[in-house]
Structures are given as C-alpha cells and as structure tokens.
Tab-separated table of C-alpha atoms and ligand atoms in Angstrom:
chain	number	residue	atom	x	y	z
A	466	MET	CA	-104.737	42.813	45.562
A	467	ALA	CA	-108.037	41.377	43.874
A	468	ARG	CA	-109.817	38.466	45.957
A	469	ARG	CA	-108.475	34.990	44.451
A	470	LYS	CA	-111.911	32.833	42.859
A	471	ILE	CA	-113.093	29.567	43.865
A	472	ALA	CA	-115.448	27.703	41.500
A	473	LEU	CA	-116.759	25.133	42.613
A	474	ILE	CA	-118.197	22.322	40.138
A	475	GLY	CA	-120.664	20.160	41.638
A	476	ALA	CA	-122.966	22.172	43.655
A	477	GLY	CA	-123.887	18.802	46.098
A	478	ASN	CA	-122.711	17.614	49.315
A	479	ILE	CA	-119.199	18.099	48.719
A	480	GLY	CA	-119.785	21.617	46.668
A	481	GLY	CA	-121.770	23.013	49.318
A	482	GLU	CA	-119.027	22.289	52.162
A	483	LEU	CA	-116.478	23.206	49.983
A	484	ALA	CA	-118.159	26.421	49.160
A	485	ASN	CA	-118.470	26.656	53.604
A	486	LEU	CA	-115.525	26.153	54.556
A	487	ALA	CA	-113.873	28.291	51.159
A	488	VAL	CA	-115.542	31.436	53.104
A	489	SER	CA	-115.234	30.645	56.144
A	490	ARG	CA	-110.987	30.014	56.369
A	491	GLN	CA	-111.482	33.856	53.423
A	492	LEU	CA	-109.713	31.678	50.425
A	493	GLY	CA	-111.573	33.810	47.948
A	494	ASP	CA	-115.325	34.790	46.313
A	495	VAL	CA	-116.496	30.897	45.668
A	496	VAL	CA	-118.745	30.093	42.138
A	497	LEU	CA	-121.155	27.711	43.094
A	498	PHE	CA	-121.455	26.038	39.565
A	499	ASP	CA	-123.745	23.031	38.534
A	500	ILE	CA	-125.943	22.128	35.736
A	501	PRO	CA	-128.978	24.193	34.472
A	502	SER	CA	-131.895	22.049	36.365
A	503	LYS	CA	-129.898	22.475	39.172
A	504	GLU	CA	-129.163	26.090	39.036
A	505	ASN	CA	-131.663	27.605	41.544
A	506	PHE	CA	-130.211	25.202	44.212
A	507	ALA	CA	-126.823	26.124	43.637
A	508	LYS	CA	-128.428	29.769	44.289
A	509	GLY	CA	-129.934	29.081	46.852
A	510	LYS	CA	-126.981	27.582	48.705
A	511	ALA	CA	-124.550	30.703	47.858
A	512	LEU	CA	-127.430	32.860	49.084
A	513	ASP	CA	-128.027	30.794	52.006
A	514	LEU	CA	-124.064	30.636	52.212
A	515	GLU	CA	-123.253	34.442	51.851
A	516	GLN	CA	-126.192	34.953	54.409
A	517	ALA	CA	-124.187	33.589	56.778
A	518	THR	CA	-120.834	35.725	55.928
A	519	SER	CA	-123.181	38.782	58.017
A	520	LEU	CA	-123.116	36.395	61.526
A	521	THR	CA	-119.643	34.781	60.469
A	522	GLY	CA	-118.095	38.778	59.769
A	523	ALA	CA	-116.317	35.904	56.464
A	524	ASP	CA	-115.323	38.882	53.215
A	525	ALA	CA	-116.267	36.919	50.673
A	526	ARG	CA	-118.897	36.610	47.878
A	527	VAL	CA	-120.337	33.172	47.091
A	528	LEU	CA	-122.679	33.185	43.181
A	529	GLY	CA	-124.842	30.299	42.131
A	530	THR	CA	-124.598	29.416	38.314
A	531	SER	CA	-125.037	27.306	35.650
A	532	ASN	CA	-122.950	29.501	33.467
A	533	TRP	CA	-119.996	28.174	33.312
A	534	GLU	CA	-118.803	32.227	32.117
A	535	ASP	CA	-119.096	33.128	35.843
A	536	CYS	CA	-116.223	30.182	36.552
A	537	ALA	CA	-114.057	32.230	34.013
A	538	GLY	CA	-110.943	33.275	35.582
A	539	ALA	CA	-110.791	30.641	38.739
A	540	ASP	CA	-107.287	30.663	40.709
A	541	VAL	CA	-108.411	27.090	42.078
A	542	LEU	CA	-111.262	24.670	40.042
A	543	ILE	CA	-112.333	22.229	42.633
A	544	ILE	CA	-114.367	19.166	40.126
A	545	THR	CA	-117.041	17.257	42.576
A	546	ALA	CA	-119.630	17.173	39.405
A	547	GLY	CA	-120.759	13.626	38.873
A	548	ILE	CA	-122.798	10.772	40.985
A	549	PRO	CA	-121.731	9.990	44.211
A	550	ARG	CA	-121.478	5.202	45.714
A	551	LYS	CA	-125.041	3.769	47.085
A	552	PRO	CA	-124.820	1.375	49.105
A	553	GLY	CA	-122.975	-2.246	47.019
A	554	GLN	CA	-121.590	0.088	44.418
A	555	SER	CA	-118.051	0.429	44.404
A	556	ARG	CA	-115.830	3.662	42.866
A	557	ASP	CA	-115.279	2.230	39.470
A	558	ASP	CA	-119.053	0.853	38.943
A	559	LEU	CA	-119.537	4.929	38.346
A	560	VAL	CA	-117.063	4.750	35.291
A	561	ALA	CA	-120.375	5.241	32.704
A	562	VAL	CA	-122.598	7.738	34.126
A	563	ASN	CA	-119.405	9.597	35.345
A	564	LEU	CA	-116.671	9.650	32.117
A	565	PRO	CA	-119.372	11.986	30.018
A	566	ILE	CA	-119.460	14.425	33.034
A	567	ILE	CA	-115.558	14.778	32.780
A	568	ARG	CA	-115.071	14.765	29.533
A	569	ASP	CA	-118.166	18.579	29.729
A	570	VAL	CA	-116.692	19.461	32.622
A	571	ALA	CA	-113.156	19.259	31.106
A	572	ASP	CA	-114.112	20.632	27.611
A	573	ALA	CA	-115.613	24.061	29.630
A	574	ALA	CA	-112.652	24.196	31.753
A	575	LYS	CA	-110.381	24.548	29.089
A	576	LYS	CA	-112.321	27.194	28.024
A	577	HIS	CA	-113.102	29.158	30.472
A	578	CYS	CA	-110.578	28.152	32.950
A	579	PRO	CA	-106.961	27.154	31.326
A	580	ASP	CA	-104.660	28.701	34.779
A	581	ALA	CA	-106.622	27.350	37.109
A	582	PHE	CA	-104.637	25.008	40.047
A	583	VAL	CA	-107.378	21.887	39.675
A	584	ILE	CA	-108.220	19.275	42.203
A	585	VAL	CA	-110.700	16.309	40.876
A	586	ILE	CA	-112.747	14.164	43.477
A	587	SER	CA	-115.255	13.218	40.719
A	588	ASN	CA	-115.270	9.317	41.202
A	589	PRO	CA	-113.216	6.892	39.640
A	590	LEU	CA	-110.173	9.968	41.040
A	591	ASP	CA	-107.484	8.007	39.726
A	592	ALA	CA	-109.486	7.890	36.087
A	593	MET	CA	-111.651	10.462	35.854
A	594	VAL	CA	-108.668	13.236	37.245
A	595	TYR	CA	-106.574	11.050	34.363
A	596	GLU	CA	-109.662	12.232	31.582
A	597	PHE	CA	-109.444	15.268	32.785
A	598	LYS	CA	-105.990	15.688	31.824
A	599	ARG	CA	-105.664	13.874	28.435
A	600	ARG	CA	-108.890	16.172	27.233
A	601	THR	CA	-107.489	19.654	28.740
A	602	ASN	CA	-104.249	19.000	28.371
A	603	ALA	CA	-103.461	21.056	30.743
A	604	PRO	CA	-100.096	20.946	32.921
A	605	ALA	CA	-99.349	18.179	34.692
A	606	GLU	CA	-99.084	20.206	38.253
A	607	LYS	CA	-101.534	22.157	37.689
A	608	VAL	CA	-103.814	19.146	38.053
A	609	VAL	CA	-104.263	16.587	40.767
A	610	GLY	CA	-106.567	14.280	42.269
A	611	MET	CA	-107.787	14.648	45.415
A	612	ALA	CA	-107.685	11.039	47.384
A	613	GLY	CA	-104.301	10.813	49.648
A	614	VAL	CA	-105.427	13.091	52.284
A	615	LEU	CA	-108.816	12.243	53.106
A	616	ASP	CA	-107.370	8.715	52.865
A	617	SER	CA	-104.687	9.533	55.504
A	618	ALA	CA	-107.234	11.411	57.692
A	619	ARG	CA	-109.445	8.673	58.064
A	620	PHE	CA	-106.281	6.658	58.455
A	621	ALA	CA	-105.668	8.977	61.395
A	622	LEU	CA	-108.163	8.768	63.376
A	623	PHE	CA	-108.584	5.551	63.697
A	624	LEU	CA	-104.873	5.030	65.107
A	625	ALA	CA	-105.414	8.517	67.059
A	626	GLN	CA	-108.581	6.408	68.937
A	627	GLU	CA	-106.672	3.082	68.942
A	628	ALA	CA	-103.952	3.742	70.701
A	629	GLY	CA	-105.424	7.273	73.265
A	630	ALA	CA	-103.389	9.747	71.132
A	631	SER	CA	-104.070	12.814	70.232
A	632	ILE	CA	-105.145	13.175	66.668
A	633	LYS	CA	-102.598	16.324	66.025
A	634	ASP	CA	-99.370	13.845	65.908
A	635	VAL	CA	-100.859	11.378	63.942
A	636	ARG	CA	-98.587	11.272	60.897
A	637	PRO	CA	-99.828	8.875	58.303
A	638	MET	CA	-99.566	8.367	54.825
A	639	VAL	CA	-101.325	6.677	52.510
A	640	LEU	CA	-100.440	6.381	48.522
A	641	GLY	CA	-101.345	4.246	45.455
A	642	GLY	CA	-105.440	4.540	43.812
A	643	HIS	CA	-108.907	5.723	45.410
A	644	GLY	CA	-110.161	2.777	45.489
A	645	ASP	CA	-109.913	-0.648	48.487
A	646	ASP	CA	-106.326	-1.678	47.598
A	647	MET	CA	-105.312	1.758	48.590
A	648	VAL	CA	-102.090	1.713	50.215
A	649	PRO	CA	-101.374	2.995	53.930
A	650	LEU	CA	-97.737	3.062	53.943
A	651	LEU	CA	-97.171	1.709	58.011
A	652	SER	CA	-93.612	2.409	57.725
A	653	TYR	CA	-93.922	6.491	57.162
A	654	THR	CA	-97.328	6.522	59.465
A	655	THR	CA	-95.698	7.848	62.891
A	656	ILE	CA	-97.061	9.134	66.112
A	657	ASN	CA	-95.095	12.503	66.409
A	658	GLY	CA	-91.849	10.696	64.873
A	659	LEU	CA	-92.462	7.822	66.240
A	660	PRO	CA	-92.871	4.535	64.259
A	661	VAL	CA	-96.577	3.327	64.860
A	662	ARG	CA	-95.511	-0.229	64.663
A	663	GLN	CA	-93.944	0.411	67.725
A	664	LEU	CA	-96.631	1.781	69.254
A	665	LEU	CA	-99.341	-0.486	68.041
A	666	GLY	CA	-99.131	-4.152	67.451
A	667	LYS	CA	-99.340	-5.944	64.382
A	668	ASP	CA	-103.275	-7.428	64.229
A	669	VAL	CA	-104.461	-3.842	65.687
A	670	LEU	CA	-102.350	-2.268	62.563
A	671	THR	CA	-104.288	-4.923	60.219
A	672	LYS	CA	-107.012	-4.436	61.459
A	673	LEU	CA	-106.991	-0.390	60.404
A	674	VAL	CA	-105.263	-1.111	57.646
A	675	ASP	CA	-108.550	-2.330	56.479
A	676	ARG	CA	-110.553	-0.197	57.357
A	677	THR	CA	-108.951	2.851	56.042
A	678	ARG	CA	-109.490	0.981	52.285
A	679	LYS	CA	-113.339	0.600	53.333
A	680	GLY	CA	-113.396	3.945	54.615
A	681	GLY	CA	-115.154	5.062	51.936
A	682	GLY	CA	-117.570	2.366	51.948
A	683	GLU	CA	-118.463	2.688	55.406
A	684	ILE	CA	-119.469	5.818	55.593
A	685	VAL	CA	-121.825	5.032	52.119
A	686	SER	CA	-123.541	2.196	54.061
A	687	LEU	CA	-124.205	4.504	56.998
A	688	MET	CA	-125.893	7.490	55.037
A	689	GLY	CA	-126.841	5.603	51.269
A	690	THR	CA	-124.358	7.961	49.929
A	691	SER	CA	-121.000	9.566	50.150
A	692	ALA	CA	-118.752	11.283	52.793
A	693	TYR	CA	-118.559	15.035	52.161
A	694	TYR	CA	-117.014	16.924	55.334
A	695	ALA	CA	-114.151	15.270	55.186
A	696	PRO	CA	-113.496	15.336	51.073
A	697	ALA	CA	-114.017	18.771	51.091
A	698	ALA	CA	-111.497	19.618	54.435
A	699	ALA	CA	-109.015	17.663	52.507
A	700	ALA	CA	-109.155	19.220	48.816
A	701	ILE	CA	-109.594	22.663	51.022
A	702	ALA	CA	-106.526	21.697	52.865
A	703	MET	CA	-104.754	21.203	48.768
A	704	ALA	CA	-106.322	24.248	47.669
A	705	GLU	CA	-103.909	26.433	50.624
A	706	ALA	CA	-101.554	24.979	49.775
A	707	TYR	CA	-101.359	26.221	46.318
A	708	LEU	CA	-103.082	29.729	47.079
A	709	GLY	CA	-101.052	30.188	50.051
A	710	ASP	CA	-97.592	29.006	48.407
A	711	GLN	CA	-97.267	26.259	51.782
A	712	LYS	CA	-95.069	23.626	50.364
A	713	ARG	CA	-97.058	20.986	51.521
A	714	LEU	CA	-96.083	17.590	51.896
A	715	LEU	CA	-99.585	15.915	51.065
A	716	PRO	CA	-100.699	12.240	49.395
A	717	CYS	CA	-102.223	13.484	46.139
A	718	ALA	CA	-103.039	11.608	42.983
A	719	ALA	CA	-99.584	13.463	40.683
A	720	TYR	CA	-99.097	12.444	36.687
A	721	LEU	CA	-96.380	9.580	36.829
A	722	GLN	CA	-94.662	9.798	33.949
A	723	GLY	CA	-91.620	7.330	35.056
A	724	GLN	CA	-91.843	7.703	38.851
A	725	TYR	CA	-92.915	4.543	40.996
A	726	GLY	CA	-92.168	2.318	37.764
A	727	CYS	CA	-95.205	3.902	36.660
A	728	ARG	CA	-95.989	5.989	32.992
A	729	ASP	CA	-98.920	8.308	31.930
A	730	LEU	CA	-101.041	7.530	34.726
A	731	TYR	CA	-102.507	9.049	38.149
A	732	ILE	CA	-101.587	7.471	41.129
A	733	GLY	CA	-101.937	8.345	44.752
A	734	VAL	CA	-98.011	9.512	45.822
A	735	PRO	CA	-96.590	12.093	48.201
A	736	VAL	CA	-96.099	15.250	46.586
A	737	ILE	CA	-95.186	19.512	47.357
A	738	ILE	CA	-98.014	21.858	47.202
A	739	GLY	CA	-97.164	25.321	46.303
A	740	LYS	CA	-97.564	27.985	43.769
A	741	GLY	CA	-96.372	25.974	41.016
A	742	GLY	CA	-98.766	23.920	42.110
A	743	VAL	CA	-97.518	20.087	42.007
A	744	GLU	CA	-93.873	21.995	42.766
A	745	ARG	CA	-92.268	17.868	43.427
A	746	ILE	CA	-92.795	14.670	43.003
A	747	VAL	CA	-91.342	12.708	46.074
A	748	GLU	CA	-90.323	9.730	45.987
A	749	VAL	CA	-89.865	7.145	49.166
A	750	GLU	CA	-87.954	3.571	49.308
A	751	LEU	CA	-90.934	0.531	49.807
A	752	ASP	CA	-90.279	-1.810	51.480
A	753	GLU	CA	-91.171	-5.423	49.340
A	754	GLU	CA	-94.680	-5.733	51.151
A	755	GLU	CA	-95.519	-1.965	50.327
A	756	LYS	CA	-94.646	-2.496	46.829
A	757	GLY	CA	-96.697	-5.087	45.711
A	758	MET	CA	-99.585	-3.425	47.451
A	759	LEU	CA	-98.806	-0.718	45.274
A	760	LYS	CA	-98.077	-2.590	41.976
A	761	LYS	CA	-101.995	-4.232	42.935
A	762	SER	CA	-103.610	-1.098	43.382
A	763	VAL	CA	-102.022	0.435	40.147
A	764	ASP	CA	-102.679	-2.342	38.155
A	765	SER	CA	-106.168	-1.306	39.635
A	766	VAL	CA	-106.240	2.041	38.501
A	767	GLN	CA	-104.906	1.515	35.351
A	768	LYS	CA	-107.950	-1.646	34.341
A	769	VAL	CA	-110.593	1.435	34.499
A	770	VAL	CA	-107.974	3.868	32.687
A	771	ASP	CA	-107.975	1.370	30.265
A	772	VAL	CA	-111.507	1.397	29.843
A	773	VAL	CA	-111.864	5.124	29.684
A	774	LYS	CA	-109.411	5.495	26.768
A	775	ALA	CA	-111.722	2.086	25.042
A	776	ALA	CA	-114.395	4.817	25.319
A	777	GLY	CA	-112.333	7.050	22.384
B	2119	NAD	N1	-111.982	11.747	45.735
B	2119	NAD	C1	-112.663	11.438	46.878
B	2119	NAD	O1	-111.908	10.750	48.142
B	2119	NAD	C2	-114.693	10.867	47.158
B	2119	NAD	C3	-115.039	11.361	48.308
B	2119	NAD	C4	-116.225	11.089	47.981
B	2119	NAD	C5	-117.099	11.400	47.574
B	2119	NAD	N2	-116.901	11.237	45.589
B	2119	NAD	C6	-116.713	11.935	44.685
B	2119	NAD	O2	-117.389	13.328	44.318
B	2119	NAD	C7	-118.747	13.438	43.775
B	2119	NAD	C8	-119.729	13.710	43.863
B	2119	NAD	O3	-120.002	13.442	45.368
B	2119	NAD	P1	-121.179	14.411	46.212
B	2119	NAD	O4	-121.681	13.121	47.681
B	2119	NAD	O5	-120.994	15.889	46.168
B	2119	NAD	O6	-122.792	14.471	44.852
B	2119	NAD	P2	-123.692	15.119	44.403
B	2119	NAD	O7	-124.803	13.839	44.116
B	2119	NAD	O8	-124.061	15.428	46.304
B	2119	NAD	O9	-123.482	15.846	44.202
B	2119	NAD	C9	-122.651	16.160	42.899
B	2119	NAD	C10	-123.142	17.263	42.118
B	2119	NAD	O10	-122.719	17.822	40.498
B	2119	NAD	C11	-123.712	17.894	39.761
B	2119	NAD	N3	-123.426	17.791	38.363
B	2119	NAD	C12	-123.648	16.840	37.528
B	2119	NAD	N4	-123.397	16.965	36.325
B	2119	NAD	C13	-122.452	17.906	36.680
B	2119	NAD	C14	-121.930	18.649	35.019
B	2119	NAD	N5	-122.159	18.668	34.169
B	2119	NAD	N6	-121.535	20.258	34.994
B	2119	NAD	C15	-121.321	20.352	37.025
B	2119	NAD	N7	-122.339	19.770	37.938
B	2119	NAD	C16	-122.630	18.582	37.214
B	2119	NAD	C17	-124.904	16.828	39.991
B	2119	NAD	O11	-125.768	18.301	39.920
B	2119	NAD	C18	-125.412	17.547	41.951
B	2119	NAD	O12	-125.276	17.775	41.997
B	2119	NAD	C19	-119.221	11.477	43.110
B	2119	NAD	O13	-118.137	11.379	41.848
B	2119	NAD	C20	-118.254	10.691	44.836
B	2119	NAD	O14	-118.201	9.479	43.807
B	2119	NAD	C21	-114.908	11.806	45.923
C-alpha cells in the first residue's frame, strides 16, 4: 500500500510541530508548504526533521516547498497559513489579514488537492473554515476546523490538576465557536464517567471554565505569540481519526445545516470522524444555561462570518 501524504500549509510554529508529530507517528510522507519568501525556511525545517528520522527510525519523507504541485494528491491537508495573535489582539482581529490568505489557499487546494480531508487551524477559526468551504465548495464532511479538541485539552488539564486526578481519566467537552465565549459543557464533562460537578465545587468549576475560555490568550501573553504544541497535537488526533477510520467522537468545527438551530455556519459540535471524514454530527441535549451560552457564541461567530461575506 502506498504511503499516505500529509500536506501542511504554513511551515511556521504549528506547521513545524505538525510535521514533527506526523513523522513520529508515521502518518505518512509530509509536505511542508510555505510562501516563496519562506521556501528555504520550509526546506530547512523539512531537512532537519528528515535527518531526525535516522535517530527515531520513522519511515517518512519530509519535503519543504513553495510549489503547490508538490501537495497534489494529498490525503490530508492541514492549514495554518496566516498570522497568529499578538498580545492584546483577539482572534477576530486577524480576519482582515488572514482572509486573503485563506482564499489563496482555498483556490490552490481546490485545484491540487480536491480529494483531501481538510483541517483548518488558521484564525479566526470558525470564519476561516467557513470561507474555505464556501470558496472550494468541497463536501461538508471533508472540511473541518480544529478548535474544540484543543479547548477541551486545555479544560482537561485544568480539571485534572484541580481534582488531583490523572489527565487520562478526564473526559471534557467544549463546544461553540473558538472565541472567549466558547462553551465548556459541565453537564457532559466527567472524570472517568463521574460527573465533574460531583467532584469539584461550583466556584472552582467557574474559575476553570473562565481559564479555559481565555486559555489561548494566557499563552499569547506569556510567549508573545500563539500556542503550537497543543494545537498541533489536537489536529493530529483529528487527522489520525480520519486516516485510521477510528470513528472518534471529537468536538470539531463542523458545517451545520440545521443542527443546534444553526444553518450555513461552522460551529464547534461533537462529530464522529472516520474514513468518510465527518461521518456524523451528534446532537446532544443542552440545559437552558448551556443553550444560552451556545447562542451567544454562535452570534459572535455569525458576526465575523458576516464580515467575511461582506468582503465578497
Ligand atoms: N484553531 C486553533 O485552535 C488555533 C490555535 C493556535 C493558533 N491558531 C492560528 O493558526 C495560525 C498559524 O499559527 P502559527 O503559530 O503557526 O503562525 P506562524 O506565523 O508561526 O506560521 C504561519 C505560517 O503561515 C505562512 N503563510 C502565510 N501566508 C501563506 C500562504 N498564502 N500560504 C502558505 N503559507 C502561508 C507564514 O509564512 C508562516 O510561516 C494563526 O492564524 C493562529 O492564530 C489557531
């Protein structure tokens, strides 16, 4: 069987870590793509990673390039092209600069990688994945956005630390848009099946929900740029679910056509990912408070999507 091909669009911080994880987990051969002025940077990262395979024993090739033809036939396309946040910026502040970039990427992806399973990471996430789908007209099940897996991972860490429990046992669920009004669902968050509300007090949980919502900003203010280890690990989990037909239930930005009362919008919801891509969007019952939080988050996403649509 031929090796799978993973094309990473954007060879920056997340792109580099995606390449590292894809190689070390032997998901396939990796193409690390960036714009022509960054081609040597992409080639250098690729060569560095490929040299490491002599020590790790991973059978995978890594190619750095600025030529879209090298991405042709990719099984998975992960898009980080764009600018990350700086301290004080919101994700939505990035829309003007990242919109033309995602449009360029969408046009090239449509031409060269029409059959790929596409995972968008660029911010503002929900609007960028929406625009990618709109521009390419790719099937909804083949285009997802990465946010909920990362936001849930952050929530899981904070819960494990506070409860004094193993991170392995924490099962969190964070829905909604990838903004500060995302929706950590306490009613569906458990520590190995036990409802988290029975293990931690209300005040503690409120504090952890708040820290999760601002989890990206906390790292931006520490490093001066966006997180990249956990974002890359989150997207790799999604890619692995697709490539391995794992049928994992993960919170991802998916194209909604009536589910959760939303239409023609990408919002973070639980989905099953397998060889068909997004094989199912799972609708769960929400309590009144959660419904209100989701509505607020959806309204925020809609505002950014309206800006994108107004731009043509
Ligand atoms: N969805 C999430 O949960 C999440 C989490 C963290 C960061 N992000 C976002 O991911 C994006 C990337 O973050 P990063 O830290 O890797 O940034 P980075 O600046 O390190 O890398 C981005 C790369 O994209 C490249 N690029 C720009 N235009 C391009 C184009 N047209 N084609 C291909 N490549 C192009 C840049 O040259 C750069 O190398 C940002 O928008 C950031 O806000 C999203």
